CSV table of C-alpha atoms in Angstrom, one decimal:
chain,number,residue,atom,x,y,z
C,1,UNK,CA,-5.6,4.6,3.5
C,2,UNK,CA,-2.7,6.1,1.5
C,3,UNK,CA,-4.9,6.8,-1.6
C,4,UNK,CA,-7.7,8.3,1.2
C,5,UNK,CA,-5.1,11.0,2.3
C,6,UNK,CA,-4.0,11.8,-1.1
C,7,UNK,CA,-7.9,12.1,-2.2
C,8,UNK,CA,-8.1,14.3,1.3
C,9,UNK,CA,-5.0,16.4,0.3
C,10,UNK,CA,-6.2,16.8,-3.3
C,11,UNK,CA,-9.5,18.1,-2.2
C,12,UNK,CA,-8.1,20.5,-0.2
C,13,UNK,CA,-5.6,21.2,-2.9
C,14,UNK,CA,-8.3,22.2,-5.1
C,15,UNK,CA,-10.4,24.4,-2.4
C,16,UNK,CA,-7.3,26.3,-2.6
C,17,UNK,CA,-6.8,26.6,-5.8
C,18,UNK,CA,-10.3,27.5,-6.6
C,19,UNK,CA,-9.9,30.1,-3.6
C,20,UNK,CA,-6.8,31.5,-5.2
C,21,UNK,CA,-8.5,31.5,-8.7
C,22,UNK,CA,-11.7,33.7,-7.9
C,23,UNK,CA,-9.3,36.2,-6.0
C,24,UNK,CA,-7.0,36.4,-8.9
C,25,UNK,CA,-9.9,36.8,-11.2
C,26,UNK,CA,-11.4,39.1,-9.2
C,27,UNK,CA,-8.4,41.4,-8.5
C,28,UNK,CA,-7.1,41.0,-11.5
C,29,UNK,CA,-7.7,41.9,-15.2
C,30,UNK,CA,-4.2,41.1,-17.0
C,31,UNK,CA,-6.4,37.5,-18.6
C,32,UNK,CA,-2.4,36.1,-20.3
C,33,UNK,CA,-1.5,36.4,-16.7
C,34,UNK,CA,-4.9,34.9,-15.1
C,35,UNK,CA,-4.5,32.0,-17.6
C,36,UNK,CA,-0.9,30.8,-16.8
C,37,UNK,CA,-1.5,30.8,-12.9
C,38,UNK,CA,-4.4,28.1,-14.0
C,39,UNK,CA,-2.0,26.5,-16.1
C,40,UNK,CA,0.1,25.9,-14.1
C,41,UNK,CA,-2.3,25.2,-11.3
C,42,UNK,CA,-3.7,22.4,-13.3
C,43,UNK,CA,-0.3,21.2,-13.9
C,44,UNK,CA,0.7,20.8,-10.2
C,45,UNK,CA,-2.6,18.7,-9.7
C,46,UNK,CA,-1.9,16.7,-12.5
C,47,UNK,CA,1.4,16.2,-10.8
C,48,UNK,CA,0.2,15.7,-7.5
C,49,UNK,CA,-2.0,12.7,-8.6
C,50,UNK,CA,0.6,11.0,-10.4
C,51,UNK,CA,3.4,10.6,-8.3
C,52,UNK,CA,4.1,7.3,-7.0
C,53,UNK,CA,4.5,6.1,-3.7
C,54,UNK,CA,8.0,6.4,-2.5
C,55,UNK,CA,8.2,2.9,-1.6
C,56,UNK,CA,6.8,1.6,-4.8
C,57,UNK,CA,9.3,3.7,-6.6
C,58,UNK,CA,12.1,1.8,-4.2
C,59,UNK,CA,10.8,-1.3,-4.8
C,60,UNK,CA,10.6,-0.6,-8.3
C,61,UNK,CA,14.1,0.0,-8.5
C,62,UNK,CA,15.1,-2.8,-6.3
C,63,UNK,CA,14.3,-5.1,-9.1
C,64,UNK,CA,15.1,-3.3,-12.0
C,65,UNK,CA,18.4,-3.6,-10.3
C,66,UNK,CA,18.3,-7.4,-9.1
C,67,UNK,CA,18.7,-6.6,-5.9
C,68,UNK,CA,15.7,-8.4,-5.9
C,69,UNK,CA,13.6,-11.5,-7.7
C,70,UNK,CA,10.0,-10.9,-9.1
C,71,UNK,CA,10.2,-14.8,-7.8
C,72,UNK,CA,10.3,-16.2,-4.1
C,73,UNK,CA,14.3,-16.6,-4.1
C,74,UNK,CA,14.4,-13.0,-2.3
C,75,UNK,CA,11.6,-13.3,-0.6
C,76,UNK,CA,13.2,-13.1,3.3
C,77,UNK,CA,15.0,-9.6,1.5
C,78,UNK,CA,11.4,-8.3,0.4
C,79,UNK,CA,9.7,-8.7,3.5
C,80,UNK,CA,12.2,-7.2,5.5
C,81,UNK,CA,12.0,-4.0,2.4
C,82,UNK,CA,8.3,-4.0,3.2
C,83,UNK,CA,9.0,-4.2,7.4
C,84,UNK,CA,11.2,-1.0,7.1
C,85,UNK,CA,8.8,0.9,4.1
C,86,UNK,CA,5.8,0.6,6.5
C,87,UNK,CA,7.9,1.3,9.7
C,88,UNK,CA,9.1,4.4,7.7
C,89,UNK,CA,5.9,5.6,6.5
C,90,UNK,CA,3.6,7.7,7.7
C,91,UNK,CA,0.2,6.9,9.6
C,92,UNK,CA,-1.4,6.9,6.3
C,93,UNK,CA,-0.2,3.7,4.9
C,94,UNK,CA,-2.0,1.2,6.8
C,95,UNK,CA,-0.7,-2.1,4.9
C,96,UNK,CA,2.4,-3.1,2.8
C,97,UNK,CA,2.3,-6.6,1.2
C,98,UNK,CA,3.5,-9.0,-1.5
C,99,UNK,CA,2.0,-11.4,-3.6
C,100,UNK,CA,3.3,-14.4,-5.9
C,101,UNK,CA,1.3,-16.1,-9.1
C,102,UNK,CA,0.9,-19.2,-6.4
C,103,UNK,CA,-1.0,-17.6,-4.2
C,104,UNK,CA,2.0,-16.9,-1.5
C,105,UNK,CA,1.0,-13.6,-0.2
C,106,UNK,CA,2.7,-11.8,2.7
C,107,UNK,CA,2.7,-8.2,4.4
C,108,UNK,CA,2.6,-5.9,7.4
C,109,UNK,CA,0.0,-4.5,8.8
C,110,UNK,CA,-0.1,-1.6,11.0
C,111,UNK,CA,-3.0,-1.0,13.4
C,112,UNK,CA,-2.7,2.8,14.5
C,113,UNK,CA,-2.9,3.9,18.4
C,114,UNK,CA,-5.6,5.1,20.4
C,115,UNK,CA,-6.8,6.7,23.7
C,116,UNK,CA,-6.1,3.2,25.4
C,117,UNK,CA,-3.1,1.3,22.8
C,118,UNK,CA,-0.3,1.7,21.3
C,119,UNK,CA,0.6,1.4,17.5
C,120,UNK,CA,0.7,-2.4,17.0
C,121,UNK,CA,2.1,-4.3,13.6
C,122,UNK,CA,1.2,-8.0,12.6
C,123,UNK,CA,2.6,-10.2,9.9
C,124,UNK,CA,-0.3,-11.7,7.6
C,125,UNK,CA,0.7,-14.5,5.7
C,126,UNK,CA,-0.5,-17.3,3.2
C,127,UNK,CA,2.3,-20.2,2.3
C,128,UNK,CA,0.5,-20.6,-1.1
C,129,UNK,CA,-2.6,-21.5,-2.7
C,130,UNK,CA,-2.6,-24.8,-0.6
C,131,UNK,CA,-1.6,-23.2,3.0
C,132,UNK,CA,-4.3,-25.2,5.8
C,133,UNK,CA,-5.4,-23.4,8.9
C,134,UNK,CA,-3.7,-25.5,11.7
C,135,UNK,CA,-5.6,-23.2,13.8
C,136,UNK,CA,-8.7,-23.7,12.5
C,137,UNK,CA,-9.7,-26.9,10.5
C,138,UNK,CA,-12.7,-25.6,8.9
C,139,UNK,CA,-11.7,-23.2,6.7
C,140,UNK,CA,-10.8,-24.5,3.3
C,141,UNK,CA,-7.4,-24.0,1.4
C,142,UNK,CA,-5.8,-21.0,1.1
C,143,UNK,CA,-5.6,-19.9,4.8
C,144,UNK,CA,-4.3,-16.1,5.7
C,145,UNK,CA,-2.8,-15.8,9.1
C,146,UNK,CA,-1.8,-13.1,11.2
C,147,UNK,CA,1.1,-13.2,14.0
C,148,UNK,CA,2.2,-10.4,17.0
C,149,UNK,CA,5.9,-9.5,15.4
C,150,UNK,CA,8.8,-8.3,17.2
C,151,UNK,CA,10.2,-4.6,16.8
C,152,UNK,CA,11.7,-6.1,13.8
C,153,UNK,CA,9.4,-7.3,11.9
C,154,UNK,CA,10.1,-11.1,13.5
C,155,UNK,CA,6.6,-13.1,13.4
C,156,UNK,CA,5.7,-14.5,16.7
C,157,UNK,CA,2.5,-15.4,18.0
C,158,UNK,CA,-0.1,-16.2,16.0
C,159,UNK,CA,-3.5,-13.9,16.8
C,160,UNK,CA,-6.2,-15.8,17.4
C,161,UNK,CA,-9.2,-15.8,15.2
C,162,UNK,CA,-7.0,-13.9,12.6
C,163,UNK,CA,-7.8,-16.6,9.9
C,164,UNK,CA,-9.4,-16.7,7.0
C,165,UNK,CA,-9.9,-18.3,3.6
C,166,UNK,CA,-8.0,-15.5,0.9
C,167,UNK,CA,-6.4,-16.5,-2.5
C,168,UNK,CA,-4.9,-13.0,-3.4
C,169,UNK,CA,-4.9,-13.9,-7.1
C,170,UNK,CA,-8.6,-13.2,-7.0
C,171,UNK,CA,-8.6,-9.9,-6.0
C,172,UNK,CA,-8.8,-6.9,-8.1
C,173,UNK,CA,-5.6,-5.4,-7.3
C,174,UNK,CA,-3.7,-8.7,-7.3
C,175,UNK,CA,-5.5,-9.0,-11.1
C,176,UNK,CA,-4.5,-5.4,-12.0
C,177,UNK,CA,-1.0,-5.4,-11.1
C,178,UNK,CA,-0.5,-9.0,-12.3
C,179,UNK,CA,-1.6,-7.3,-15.9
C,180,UNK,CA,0.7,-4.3,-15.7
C,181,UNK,CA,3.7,-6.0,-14.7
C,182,UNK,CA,4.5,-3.7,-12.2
C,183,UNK,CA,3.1,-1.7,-8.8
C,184,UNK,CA,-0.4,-0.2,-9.0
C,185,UNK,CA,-2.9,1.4,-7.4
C,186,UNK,CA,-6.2,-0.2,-6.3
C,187,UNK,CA,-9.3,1.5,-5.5
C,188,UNK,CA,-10.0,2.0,-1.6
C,189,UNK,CA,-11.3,-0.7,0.4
């Protein structure tokens, strides 16, 4: 949902722009001065569509530092990163999650309000590429669960009917970032 509202404010970026443009052009006939406004107009979008996430420019940092592992020994310290990053951000960022070569995958998930509920969070979680369903015996290994969570981020209850067979290492983004070596962007889905 991120990348939607940064596609939605680019949009409207450029309706500007192009608004400002043909009303420069139009009032104007100094063309040295016509072509550095759309200079540096096309600079600012270029910017615009660059910049990183805050968070992934936090976490980023975090293990360039060693605050944190790329490995599982910090794993308790991520999750509770990616709690605070997705309590922090705005309404936009819909999911915050990690994801290790053995298929452990964990996040947060934020389910916005509406005319009749509040915002709600879960925890979504796979213990690794051989994690069972204990909830439900017929789906094969890995198994993705979600839980209620406390106002910290503390999984409780599990939500029923929340599971699912999901190996994160086969997803495109998981594929893309594992090349890279470092956060990406994936397409919208």
């Amino acid at each position: 949902l991120d990348r939607k509202k940064r596609i939605m404010r680019f949009c409207f970026f450029v309706l500007c722009f192009i608004t400002l443009l043909s009303i420069i052009l139009i009032d104007a006939s100094d063309t040295t001065a016509n072509s550095e406004v759309v200079s540096r107009s096309i600079d600012a979008i270029q910017n615009f569509l660059s910049a990183p996430l805050p968070s992934s420019v936090q976490n980023e940092l975090a293990f360039e530092s060693e605050l944190l592992s790329r490995d599982q020994s910090s794993f308790n310290e991520m999750i509770q990163l990616i709690w605070s990053q997705l309590r922090a951000s705005d309404s936009s960022v819909s999911f915050i999650y990690i994801s290790f070569t053995n298929g452990m995958f964990a996040g947060y998930r934020r389910t916005p309000a509406t005319a009749t509920t509040n915002v709600s969070y879960e925890f979504v979680y796979v213990a690794d590429e051989n994690a069972t369903c204990s909830q439900n015996t017929s789906i094969q290994s890995p198994c993705r669960s979600s839980y209620s969570v406390d106002e910290y981020g503390n999984q409780k209850d599990y939500i029923p009917n929340s599971s699912i067979r999901y190996d994160p290492r086969n997803r495109t983004w998981y594929i893309a970032a594992n090349e890279s070596r470092s956060s990406i962007w994936s397409n919208v889905y």
